[in-house]
Coordinates of C-alpha atoms in Angstrom, one line a residue:
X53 CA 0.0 0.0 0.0
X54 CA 2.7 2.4 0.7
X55 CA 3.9 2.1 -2.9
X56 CA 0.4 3.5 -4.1
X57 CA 0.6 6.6 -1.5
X58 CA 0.6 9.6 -3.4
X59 CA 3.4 12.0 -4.5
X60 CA 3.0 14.2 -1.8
X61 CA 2.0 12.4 0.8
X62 CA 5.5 10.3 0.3
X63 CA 7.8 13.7 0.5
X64 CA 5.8 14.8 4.1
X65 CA 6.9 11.4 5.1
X66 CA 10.5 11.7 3.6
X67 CA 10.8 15.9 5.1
X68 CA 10.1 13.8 7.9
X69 CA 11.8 11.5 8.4
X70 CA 15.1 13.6 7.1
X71 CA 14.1 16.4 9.5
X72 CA 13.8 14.3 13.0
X73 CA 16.6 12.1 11.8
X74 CA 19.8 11.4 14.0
X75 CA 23.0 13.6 12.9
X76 CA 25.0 10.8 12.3
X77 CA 22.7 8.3 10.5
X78 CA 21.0 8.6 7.3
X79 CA 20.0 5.2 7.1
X80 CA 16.4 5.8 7.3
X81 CA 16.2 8.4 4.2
X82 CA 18.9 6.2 2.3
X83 CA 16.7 2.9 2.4
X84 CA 14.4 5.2 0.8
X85 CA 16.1 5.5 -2.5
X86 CA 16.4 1.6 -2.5
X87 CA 12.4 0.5 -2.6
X88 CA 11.4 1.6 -6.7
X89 CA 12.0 4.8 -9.1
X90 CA 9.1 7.2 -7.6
X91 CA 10.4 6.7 -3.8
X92 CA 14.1 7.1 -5.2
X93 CA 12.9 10.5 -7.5
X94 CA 11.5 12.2 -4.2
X95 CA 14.0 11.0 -1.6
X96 CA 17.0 12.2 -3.9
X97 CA 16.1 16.3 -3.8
X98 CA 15.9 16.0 0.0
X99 CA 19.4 13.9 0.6
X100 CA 21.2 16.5 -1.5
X101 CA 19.8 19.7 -0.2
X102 CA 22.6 20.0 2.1
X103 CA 25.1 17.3 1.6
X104 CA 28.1 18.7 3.1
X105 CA 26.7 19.1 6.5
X106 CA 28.3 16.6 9.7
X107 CA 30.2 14.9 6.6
X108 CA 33.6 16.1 6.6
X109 CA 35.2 12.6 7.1
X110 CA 38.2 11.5 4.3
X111 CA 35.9 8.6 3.0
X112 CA 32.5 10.4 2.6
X113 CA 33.8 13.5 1.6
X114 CA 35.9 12.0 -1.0
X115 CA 33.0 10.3 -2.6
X116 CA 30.6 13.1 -2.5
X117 CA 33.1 14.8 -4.7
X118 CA 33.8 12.3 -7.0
X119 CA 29.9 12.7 -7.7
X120 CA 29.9 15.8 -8.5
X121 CA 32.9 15.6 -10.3
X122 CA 31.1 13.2 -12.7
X123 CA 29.3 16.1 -14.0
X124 CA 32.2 17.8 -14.7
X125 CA 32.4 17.6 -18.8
X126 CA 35.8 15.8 -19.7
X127 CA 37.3 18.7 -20.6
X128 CA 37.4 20.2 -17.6
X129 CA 38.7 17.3 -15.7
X130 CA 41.8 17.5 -17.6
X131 CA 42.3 21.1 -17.2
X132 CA 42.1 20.6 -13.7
X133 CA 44.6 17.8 -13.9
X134 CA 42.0 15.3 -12.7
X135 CA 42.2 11.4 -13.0
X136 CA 41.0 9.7 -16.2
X137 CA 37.2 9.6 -16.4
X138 CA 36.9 5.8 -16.8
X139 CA 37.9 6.4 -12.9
X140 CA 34.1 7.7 -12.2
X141 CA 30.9 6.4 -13.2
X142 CA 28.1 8.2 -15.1
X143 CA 25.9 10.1 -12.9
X144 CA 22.4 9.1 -12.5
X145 CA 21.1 12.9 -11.4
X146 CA 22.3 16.3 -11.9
X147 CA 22.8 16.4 -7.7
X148 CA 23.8 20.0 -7.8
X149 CA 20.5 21.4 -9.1
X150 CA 19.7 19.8 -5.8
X151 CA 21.5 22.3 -3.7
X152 CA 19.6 24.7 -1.1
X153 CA 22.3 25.0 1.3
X154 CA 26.2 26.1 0.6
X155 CA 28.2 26.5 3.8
X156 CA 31.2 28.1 2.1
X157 CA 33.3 27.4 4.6
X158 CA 32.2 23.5 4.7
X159 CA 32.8 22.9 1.3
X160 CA 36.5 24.5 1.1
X161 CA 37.1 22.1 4.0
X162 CA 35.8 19.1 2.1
X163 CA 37.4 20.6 -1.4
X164 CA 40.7 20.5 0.7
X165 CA 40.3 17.1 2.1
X166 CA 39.5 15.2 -1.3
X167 CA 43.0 16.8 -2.5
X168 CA 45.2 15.7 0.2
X169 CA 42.9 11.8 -0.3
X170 CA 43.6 12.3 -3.5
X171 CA 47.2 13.4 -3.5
X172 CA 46.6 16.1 -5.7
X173 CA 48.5 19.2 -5.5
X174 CA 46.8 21.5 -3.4
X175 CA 47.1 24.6 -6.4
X176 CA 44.3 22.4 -7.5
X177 CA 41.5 24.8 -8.0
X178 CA 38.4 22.3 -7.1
X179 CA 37.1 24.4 -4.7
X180 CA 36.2 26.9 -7.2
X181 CA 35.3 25.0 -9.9
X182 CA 32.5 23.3 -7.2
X183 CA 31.2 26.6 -6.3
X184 CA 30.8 27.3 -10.2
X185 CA 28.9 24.1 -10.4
X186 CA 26.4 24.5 -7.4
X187 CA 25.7 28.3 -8.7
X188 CA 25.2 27.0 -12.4
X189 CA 23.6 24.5 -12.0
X190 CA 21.4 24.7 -8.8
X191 CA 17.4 26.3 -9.3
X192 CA 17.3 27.4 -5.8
X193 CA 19.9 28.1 -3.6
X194 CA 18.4 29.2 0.5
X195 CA 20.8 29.3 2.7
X196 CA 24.7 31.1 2.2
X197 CA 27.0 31.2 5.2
X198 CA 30.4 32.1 5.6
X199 CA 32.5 30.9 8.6
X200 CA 35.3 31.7 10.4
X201 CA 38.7 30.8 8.8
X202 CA 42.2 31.2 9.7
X203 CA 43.6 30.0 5.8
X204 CA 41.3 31.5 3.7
X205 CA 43.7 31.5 0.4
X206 CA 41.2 31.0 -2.0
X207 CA 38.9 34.4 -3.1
X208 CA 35.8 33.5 -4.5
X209 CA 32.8 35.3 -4.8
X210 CA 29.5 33.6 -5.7
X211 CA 28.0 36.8 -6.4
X212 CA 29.9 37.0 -9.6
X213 CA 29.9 33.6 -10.5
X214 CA 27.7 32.7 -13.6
X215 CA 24.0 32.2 -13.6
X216 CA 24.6 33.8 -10.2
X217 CA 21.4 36.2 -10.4
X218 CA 19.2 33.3 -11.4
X219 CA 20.1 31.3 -8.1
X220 CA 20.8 33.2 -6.0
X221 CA 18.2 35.6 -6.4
X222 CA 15.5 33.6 -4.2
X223 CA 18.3 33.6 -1.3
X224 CA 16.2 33.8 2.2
X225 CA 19.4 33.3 4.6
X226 CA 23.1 35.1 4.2
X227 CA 25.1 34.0 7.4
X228 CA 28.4 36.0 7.1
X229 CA 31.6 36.3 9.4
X230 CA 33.0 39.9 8.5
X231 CA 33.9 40.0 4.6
X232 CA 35.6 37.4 3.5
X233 CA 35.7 38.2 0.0
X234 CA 36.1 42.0 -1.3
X235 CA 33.9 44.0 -2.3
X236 CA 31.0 40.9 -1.2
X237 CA 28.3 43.3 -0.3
X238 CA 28.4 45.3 -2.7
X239 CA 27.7 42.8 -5.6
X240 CA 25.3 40.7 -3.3
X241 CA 23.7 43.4 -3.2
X242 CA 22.7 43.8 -6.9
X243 CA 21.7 39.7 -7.1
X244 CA 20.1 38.7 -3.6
X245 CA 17.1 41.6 -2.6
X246 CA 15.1 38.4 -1.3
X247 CA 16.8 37.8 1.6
X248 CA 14.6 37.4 5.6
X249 CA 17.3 36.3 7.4
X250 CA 20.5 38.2 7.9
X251 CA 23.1 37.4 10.7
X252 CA 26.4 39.1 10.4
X253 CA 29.7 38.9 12.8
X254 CA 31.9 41.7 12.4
X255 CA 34.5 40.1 15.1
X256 CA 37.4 41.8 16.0
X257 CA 40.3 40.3 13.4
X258 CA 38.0 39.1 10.7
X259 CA 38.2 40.3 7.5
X260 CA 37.1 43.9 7.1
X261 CA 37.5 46.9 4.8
X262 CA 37.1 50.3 5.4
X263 CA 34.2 50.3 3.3
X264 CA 32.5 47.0 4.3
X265 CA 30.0 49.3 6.7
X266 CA 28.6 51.2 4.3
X267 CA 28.2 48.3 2.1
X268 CA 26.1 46.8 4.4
X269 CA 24.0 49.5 4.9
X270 CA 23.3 50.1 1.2
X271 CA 22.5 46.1 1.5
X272 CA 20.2 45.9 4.2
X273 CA 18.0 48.8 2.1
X274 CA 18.2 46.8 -0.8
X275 CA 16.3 43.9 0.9
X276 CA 12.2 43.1 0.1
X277 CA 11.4 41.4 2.6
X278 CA 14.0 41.2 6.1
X279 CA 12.7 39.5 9.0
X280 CA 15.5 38.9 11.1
X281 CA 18.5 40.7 11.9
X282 CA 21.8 40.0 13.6
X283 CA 24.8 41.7 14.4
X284 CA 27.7 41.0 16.5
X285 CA 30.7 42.8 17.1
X286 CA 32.7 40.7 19.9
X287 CA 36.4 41.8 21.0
X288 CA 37.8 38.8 21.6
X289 CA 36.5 36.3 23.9
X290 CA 34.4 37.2 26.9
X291 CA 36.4 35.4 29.8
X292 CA 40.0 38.1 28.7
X293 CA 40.5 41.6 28.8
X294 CA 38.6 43.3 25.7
X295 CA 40.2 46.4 24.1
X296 CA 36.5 48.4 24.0
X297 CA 38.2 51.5 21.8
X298 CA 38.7 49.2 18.6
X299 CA 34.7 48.7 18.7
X300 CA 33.3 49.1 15.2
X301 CA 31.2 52.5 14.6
X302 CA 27.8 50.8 13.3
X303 CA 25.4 53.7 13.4
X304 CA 25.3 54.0 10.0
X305 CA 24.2 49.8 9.4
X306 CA 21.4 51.3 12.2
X307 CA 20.2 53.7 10.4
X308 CA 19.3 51.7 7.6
X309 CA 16.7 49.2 9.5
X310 CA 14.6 51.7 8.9
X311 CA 14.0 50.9 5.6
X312 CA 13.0 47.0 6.5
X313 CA 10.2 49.0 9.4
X314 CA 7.2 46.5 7.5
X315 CA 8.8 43.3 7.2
X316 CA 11.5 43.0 10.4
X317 CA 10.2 40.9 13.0
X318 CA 13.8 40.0 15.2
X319 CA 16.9 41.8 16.0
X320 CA 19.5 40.8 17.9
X321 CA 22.4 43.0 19.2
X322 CA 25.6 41.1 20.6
X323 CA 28.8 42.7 22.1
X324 CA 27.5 46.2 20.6
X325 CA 29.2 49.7 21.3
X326 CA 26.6 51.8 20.4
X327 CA 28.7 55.1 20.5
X328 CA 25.6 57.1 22.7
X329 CA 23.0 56.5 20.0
X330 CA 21.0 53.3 20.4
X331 CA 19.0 53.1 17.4
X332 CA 15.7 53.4 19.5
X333 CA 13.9 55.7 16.4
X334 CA 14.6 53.2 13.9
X335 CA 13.5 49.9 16.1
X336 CA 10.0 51.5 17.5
X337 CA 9.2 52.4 13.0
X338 CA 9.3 48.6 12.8
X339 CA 5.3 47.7 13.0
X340 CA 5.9 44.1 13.3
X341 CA 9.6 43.5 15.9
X342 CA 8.8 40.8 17.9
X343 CA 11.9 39.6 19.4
X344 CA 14.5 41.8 20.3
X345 CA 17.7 40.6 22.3
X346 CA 20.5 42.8 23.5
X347 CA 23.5 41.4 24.5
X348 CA 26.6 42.3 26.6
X349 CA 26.1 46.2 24.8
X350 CA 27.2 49.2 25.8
X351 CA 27.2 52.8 25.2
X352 CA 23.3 52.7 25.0
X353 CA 23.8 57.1 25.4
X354 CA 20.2 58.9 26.2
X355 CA 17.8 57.7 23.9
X356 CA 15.1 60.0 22.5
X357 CA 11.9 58.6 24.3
X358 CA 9.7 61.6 22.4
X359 CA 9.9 58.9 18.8
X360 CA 7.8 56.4 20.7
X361 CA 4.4 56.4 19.8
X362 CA 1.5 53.9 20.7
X363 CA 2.0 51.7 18.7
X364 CA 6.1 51.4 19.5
X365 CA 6.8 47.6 20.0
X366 CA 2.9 46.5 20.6
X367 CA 3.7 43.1 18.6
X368 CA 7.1 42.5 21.2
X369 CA 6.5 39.3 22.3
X370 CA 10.3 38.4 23.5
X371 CA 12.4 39.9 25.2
X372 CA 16.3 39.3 26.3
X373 CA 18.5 41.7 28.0
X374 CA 21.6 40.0 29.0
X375 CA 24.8 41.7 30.9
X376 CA 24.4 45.5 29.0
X377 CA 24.2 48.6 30.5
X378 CA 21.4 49.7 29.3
X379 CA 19.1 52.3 31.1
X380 CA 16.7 51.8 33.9
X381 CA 14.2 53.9 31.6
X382 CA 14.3 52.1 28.4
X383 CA 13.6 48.4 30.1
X384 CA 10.5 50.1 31.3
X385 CA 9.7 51.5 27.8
X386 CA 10.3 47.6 26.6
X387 CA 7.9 46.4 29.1
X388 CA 5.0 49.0 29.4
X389 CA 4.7 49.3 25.1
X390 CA 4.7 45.8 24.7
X391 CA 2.0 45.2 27.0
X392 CA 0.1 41.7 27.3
X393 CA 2.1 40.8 23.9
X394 CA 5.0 40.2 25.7
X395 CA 5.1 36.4 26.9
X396 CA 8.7 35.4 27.1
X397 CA 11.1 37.7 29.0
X398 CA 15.1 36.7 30.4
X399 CA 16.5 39.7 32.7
X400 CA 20.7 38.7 32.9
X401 CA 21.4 42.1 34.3
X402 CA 24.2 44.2 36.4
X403 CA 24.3 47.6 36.0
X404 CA 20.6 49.1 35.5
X405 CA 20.1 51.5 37.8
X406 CA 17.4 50.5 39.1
X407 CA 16.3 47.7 40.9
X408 CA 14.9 44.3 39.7
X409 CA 11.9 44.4 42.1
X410 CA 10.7 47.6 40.5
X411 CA 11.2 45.6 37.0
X412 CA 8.4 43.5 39.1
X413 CA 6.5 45.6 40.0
X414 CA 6.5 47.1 36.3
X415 CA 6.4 43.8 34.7
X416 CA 3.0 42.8 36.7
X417 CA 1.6 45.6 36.2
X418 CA 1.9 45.5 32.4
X419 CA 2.8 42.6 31.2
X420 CA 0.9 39.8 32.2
X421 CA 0.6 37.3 30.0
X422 CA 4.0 36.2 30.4
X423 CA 4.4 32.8 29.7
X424 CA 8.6 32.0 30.3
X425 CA 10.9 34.3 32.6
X426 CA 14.3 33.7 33.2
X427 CA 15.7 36.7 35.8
X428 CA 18.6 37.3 38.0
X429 CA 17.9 38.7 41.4
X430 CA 19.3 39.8 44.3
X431 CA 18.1 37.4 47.6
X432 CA 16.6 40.1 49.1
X433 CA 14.4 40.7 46.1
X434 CA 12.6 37.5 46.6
X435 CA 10.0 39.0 49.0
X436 CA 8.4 40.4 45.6
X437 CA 7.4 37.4 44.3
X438 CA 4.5 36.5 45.6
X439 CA 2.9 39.5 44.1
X440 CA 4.6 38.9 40.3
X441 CA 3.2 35.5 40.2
X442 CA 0.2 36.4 41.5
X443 CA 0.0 38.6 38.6
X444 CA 1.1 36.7 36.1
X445 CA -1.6 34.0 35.8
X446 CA -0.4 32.0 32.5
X447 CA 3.6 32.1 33.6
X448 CA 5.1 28.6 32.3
X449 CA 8.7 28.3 33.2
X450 CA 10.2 30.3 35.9
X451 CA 14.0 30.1 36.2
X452 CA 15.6 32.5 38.8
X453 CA 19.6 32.9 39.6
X454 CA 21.3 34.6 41.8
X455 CA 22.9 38.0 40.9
X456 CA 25.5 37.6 43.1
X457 CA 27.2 34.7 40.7
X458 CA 30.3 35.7 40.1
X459 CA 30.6 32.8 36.8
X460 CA 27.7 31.4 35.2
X461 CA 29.8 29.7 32.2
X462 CA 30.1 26.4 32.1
X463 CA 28.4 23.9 35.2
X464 CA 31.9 23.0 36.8
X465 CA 33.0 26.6 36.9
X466 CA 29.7 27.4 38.2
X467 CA 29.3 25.0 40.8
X468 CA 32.9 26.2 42.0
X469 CA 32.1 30.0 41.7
X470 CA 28.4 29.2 43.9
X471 CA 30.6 28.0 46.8
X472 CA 30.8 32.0 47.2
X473 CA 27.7 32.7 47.2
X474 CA 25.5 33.8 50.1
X475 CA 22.8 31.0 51.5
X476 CA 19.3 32.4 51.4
X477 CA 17.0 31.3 53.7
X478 CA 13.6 30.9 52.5
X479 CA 11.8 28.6 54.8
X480 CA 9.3 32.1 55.6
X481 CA 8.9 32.4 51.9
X482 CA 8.3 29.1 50.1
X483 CA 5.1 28.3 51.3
X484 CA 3.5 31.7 50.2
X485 CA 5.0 30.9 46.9
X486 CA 3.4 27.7 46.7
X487 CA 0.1 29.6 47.1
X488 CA 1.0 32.4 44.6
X489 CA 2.4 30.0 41.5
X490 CA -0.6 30.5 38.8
X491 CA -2.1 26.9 37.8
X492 CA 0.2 27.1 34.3
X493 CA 3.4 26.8 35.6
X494 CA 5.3 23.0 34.6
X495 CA 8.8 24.6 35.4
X496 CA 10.2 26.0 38.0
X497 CA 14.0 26.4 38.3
X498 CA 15.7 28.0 41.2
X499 CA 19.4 28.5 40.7
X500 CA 20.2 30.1 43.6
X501 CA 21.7 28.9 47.0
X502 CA 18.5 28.6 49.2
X503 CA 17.6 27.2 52.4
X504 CA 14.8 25.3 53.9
X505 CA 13.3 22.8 55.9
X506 CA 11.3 20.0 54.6
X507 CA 8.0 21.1 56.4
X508 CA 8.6 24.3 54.7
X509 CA 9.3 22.1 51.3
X510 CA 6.1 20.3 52.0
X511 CA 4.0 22.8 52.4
X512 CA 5.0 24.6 49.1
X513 CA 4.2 21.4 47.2
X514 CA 0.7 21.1 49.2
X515 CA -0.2 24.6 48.2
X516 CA 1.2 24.8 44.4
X517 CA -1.9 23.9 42.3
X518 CA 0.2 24.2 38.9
X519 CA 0.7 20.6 37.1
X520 CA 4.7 20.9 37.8
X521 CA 7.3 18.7 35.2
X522 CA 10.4 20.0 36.1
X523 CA 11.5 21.1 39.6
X524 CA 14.9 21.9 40.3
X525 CA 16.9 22.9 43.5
X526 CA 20.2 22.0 41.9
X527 CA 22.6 24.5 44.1
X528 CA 20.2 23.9 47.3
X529 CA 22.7 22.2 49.4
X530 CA 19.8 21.4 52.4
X531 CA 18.1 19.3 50.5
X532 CA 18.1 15.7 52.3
X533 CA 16.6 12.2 52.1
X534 CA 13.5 13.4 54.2
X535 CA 13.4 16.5 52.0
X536 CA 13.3 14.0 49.1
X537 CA 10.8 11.7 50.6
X538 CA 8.4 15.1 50.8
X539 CA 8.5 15.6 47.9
X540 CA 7.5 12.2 46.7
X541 CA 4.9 12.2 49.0
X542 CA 3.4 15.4 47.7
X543 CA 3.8 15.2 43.9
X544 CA 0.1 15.9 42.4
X545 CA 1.3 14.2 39.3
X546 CA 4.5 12.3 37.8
X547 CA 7.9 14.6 37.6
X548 CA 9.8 14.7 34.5
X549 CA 12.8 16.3 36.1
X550 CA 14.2 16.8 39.2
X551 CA 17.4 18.1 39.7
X552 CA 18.7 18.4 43.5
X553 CA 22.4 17.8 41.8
X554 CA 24.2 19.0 45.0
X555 CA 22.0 17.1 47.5
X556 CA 23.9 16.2 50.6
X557 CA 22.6 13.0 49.9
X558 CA 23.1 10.0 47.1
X559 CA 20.0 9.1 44.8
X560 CA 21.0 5.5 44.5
X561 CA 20.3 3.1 41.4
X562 CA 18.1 1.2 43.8
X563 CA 16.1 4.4 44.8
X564 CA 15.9 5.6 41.4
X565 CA 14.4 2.1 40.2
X566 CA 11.9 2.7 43.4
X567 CA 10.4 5.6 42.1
X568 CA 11.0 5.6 38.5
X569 CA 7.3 5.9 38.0
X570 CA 7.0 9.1 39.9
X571 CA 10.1 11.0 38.9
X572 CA 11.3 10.1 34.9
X573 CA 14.9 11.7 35.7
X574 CA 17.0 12.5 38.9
X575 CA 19.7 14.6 38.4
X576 CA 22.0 14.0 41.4
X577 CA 25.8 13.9 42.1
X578 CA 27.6 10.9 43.1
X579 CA 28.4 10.4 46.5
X580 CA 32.1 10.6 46.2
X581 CA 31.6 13.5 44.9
X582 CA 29.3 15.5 47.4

């Protein structure tokens, strides 16, 4: 019966089987190919869409080639000093026309090693003569991206390459790290206008030319149709010194999102000097931003509050403000213009000037249909939330940390820089916020170094009406056999998660098998490790 399924019906199944499959197995999608001619002819396109991805090993990589090589007409192949052609066999598809993704950087990789499996000279210009082939011969090319490489020899620029503005021109997503190739956005700009993803990494030491800026600028108002914009502008990595002077100028790229104020739905800010002119005028033009994530910025200046109108971020549904020093005032703007729109918010903040409890207190007042927060607090902000929740009736996931973390990168450093942190007791608390969680909360994550009995623990769980999945008290050293047996004896319905990873006790394999139908997973340290 499946062979008498009908066309479409038989690519949903293959999109998904290709989609959910496991990164390193294609065995599902491959056995496709293998049943008749119709599953073969629609499991083919989806196989070659993006061949190049997780494949970088000698063997596969040196086959994948060779197959495209076989398209290669003879003469070619001997201009490029290639082996005879009674070495390949004759293809059975045109795979490039397949193409939708090119990871540039992923296929100079592969070009690179099929020479050295090949013992062919490395002045072998393969790598080239494939990105001919994919932008001559593919229909539609999606996806371009760019990555960071410390032996970029070879300059090609796809943008020039023939048949270029035929394929390229339906391009939805350029993923670029600085400018690899001169003069790149510049003559993108004339062949991809199509473009609703654009994500660009202007790191300190990548390629870059004095012009580059403007370039993208002129290219971002070329665009139809841009959804989603990125920029990041990092100095280095965050855990060493950073030289702030040599941050990149960008007002000029931020004066041109302007022009996308129909279509731009996301824009993400990362490591960001905005030289005392956030572009605040341009970002409350676009109608429809609804994600907007500023991170580890600085140099916000004093925005212009008078260019926000009514209907300044209404559709702002997510927000993230992570380690910037951005002003007090413009949070609040954030929060009282996007109203009950706003549903998922993470607060990773030091220097606002004011304090997180009146973020609270705004964010109840204005914004409450919240559905995920994730917010760093000070312990003796805690007292306000009881009122926040009670607020915020259709809350989700709640995940609070402490602000007084030194290190949050990376779980051994963090477990290490927690042992500095203050213990919070909350045994007056916890049972008031067992009456205050709204009945839509399955989440709730404390990351902070708190304290409490297990009467106190037991009468949280009594009180808390919300279906609960995951509970975690993974730095709450109290926690103890009885605390654990509390909460067993309290659960409403079966856990999914619970993490009490520094327990001062041992979940054993014989307790975990005793309550395996209560709680799915225990995350818990060993106990020669405690």
């Amino acid at each position: 019966m499946a062979a008498k399924l009908p066309y479409l019906c038989l690519q949903e199944i293959f999109e998904y089987i290709f989609i959910n499959r496991d990164a390193t197995k294609l065995s599902d999608i491959l056995s496709c190919i293998h049943i008749n001619k119709d599953w073969c002819k629609i499991a083919i396109p989806i196989l070659w869409r993006d061949p190049f991805d997780n494949n970088l090993q000698f063997e596969h990589v040196t086959k994948l080639i060779d197959v495209y090589i076989d398209s290669f007409p003879p003469t070619l192949q001997n201009l490029l000093n290639l082996p005879s052609k009674d070495l390949y066999t004759s293809p059975s598809f045109n795979y490039a026309k397949f193409l939708r993704r090119m990871n540039l950087t992923q296929i100079r990789a592969a070009s690179n090693h099929w020479l050295k499996y090949k013992k062919i000279t490395s002045k072998c210009p393969i790598f080239e003569h494939l990105c001919k082939h994919f932008v001559n011969s593919a229909q539609t090319l999606k996806i371009i991206e760019f990555k960071p490489e410390f032996d970029a020899i070879v300059n090609v620029n796809i943008f020039t390459l023939p048949n270029a503005s035929t394929s390229l021109y339906s391009l939805r997503e350029f993923d670029c790290y600085g400018e690899p190739i001169d003069n790149l956005y510049s003559t993108a700009t004339n062949v991809a206008t199509m473009i609703r993803s654009l994500r660009i990494s202007l790191v300190h030491g990548c390629p870059i030319i004095s012009t580059t800026l403007n370039d993208i600028s002129t290219f971002i108002k070329s665009q139809r149709q841009l959804e989603k914009f990125s920029v990041d502008n990092r100095i280095g990595c965050f855990c060493c010194p950073q030289d702030l002077s040599v941050a990149l100028n960008l007002t000029n790229v931020f004066s041109s999102l302007g022009s996308q104020a129909k279509t731009l739905s996301s824009c993400h800010f990362f490591s960001i000097n905005f030289h005392n002119d956030f572009p605040l005028k341009q970002l409350t033009e676009c109608q429809n931003l609804q994600e907007l994530v500023i991170s580890r910025c600085w140099n916000f200046g004093t925005p212009n509050y008078s260019n926000v109108h009514l209907k300044s971020f209404a559709h702002l549904s997510t927000i993230e403000l992570v380690l910037s020093a951005i002003p007090d005032m413009l949070v609040r703007t954030f929060l009282i213009q996007s109203g009950r729109s706003l549903r998922k918010i993470r607060l990773e903040q030091h220097s606002m000037h004011g304090t997180f409890s009146e973020t609270l207190q705004c964010c109840a007042e204005n914004n409450q249909n919240i559905t995920n927060i994730l917010a760093f607090i000070y312990p003796e902000e805690i007292y306000k939330l009881p009122m926040f929740l009670s607020a915020c009736r259709q809350l989700e996931q709640l995940e609070l940390w402490d602000k007084n973390t030194p290190n949050r990168r990376g779980y051994e450093d963090l477990h290490y820089s927690m042992r500095t942190v203050e213990t919070i007791d909350v045994n007056e608390i916890l049972p008031r916020l067992g009456t205050t969680i709204p009945c839509s909360l399955v989440n709730f994550k404390i990351n902070m170094k708190w304290s409490f009995t297990s009467t106190s623990l037991e009468n949280f769980l009594h009180s808390c009406q919300a279906p609960l999945e995951s509970l975690s008290f993974e730095h709450c050293e109290c926690f103890s056999e009885e605390h654990f047996e509390i909460v067993i004896q309290s659960l409403k319905k079966p856990l999914k998660i619970l993490n009490i990873m520094h327990a001062n006790f041992e979940v054993t394999s014989k307790i975990r098998e005793k309550v395996k139908y209560i709680i799915k997973s225990i995350l818990n340290r060993p106990a020669h490790i405690l």
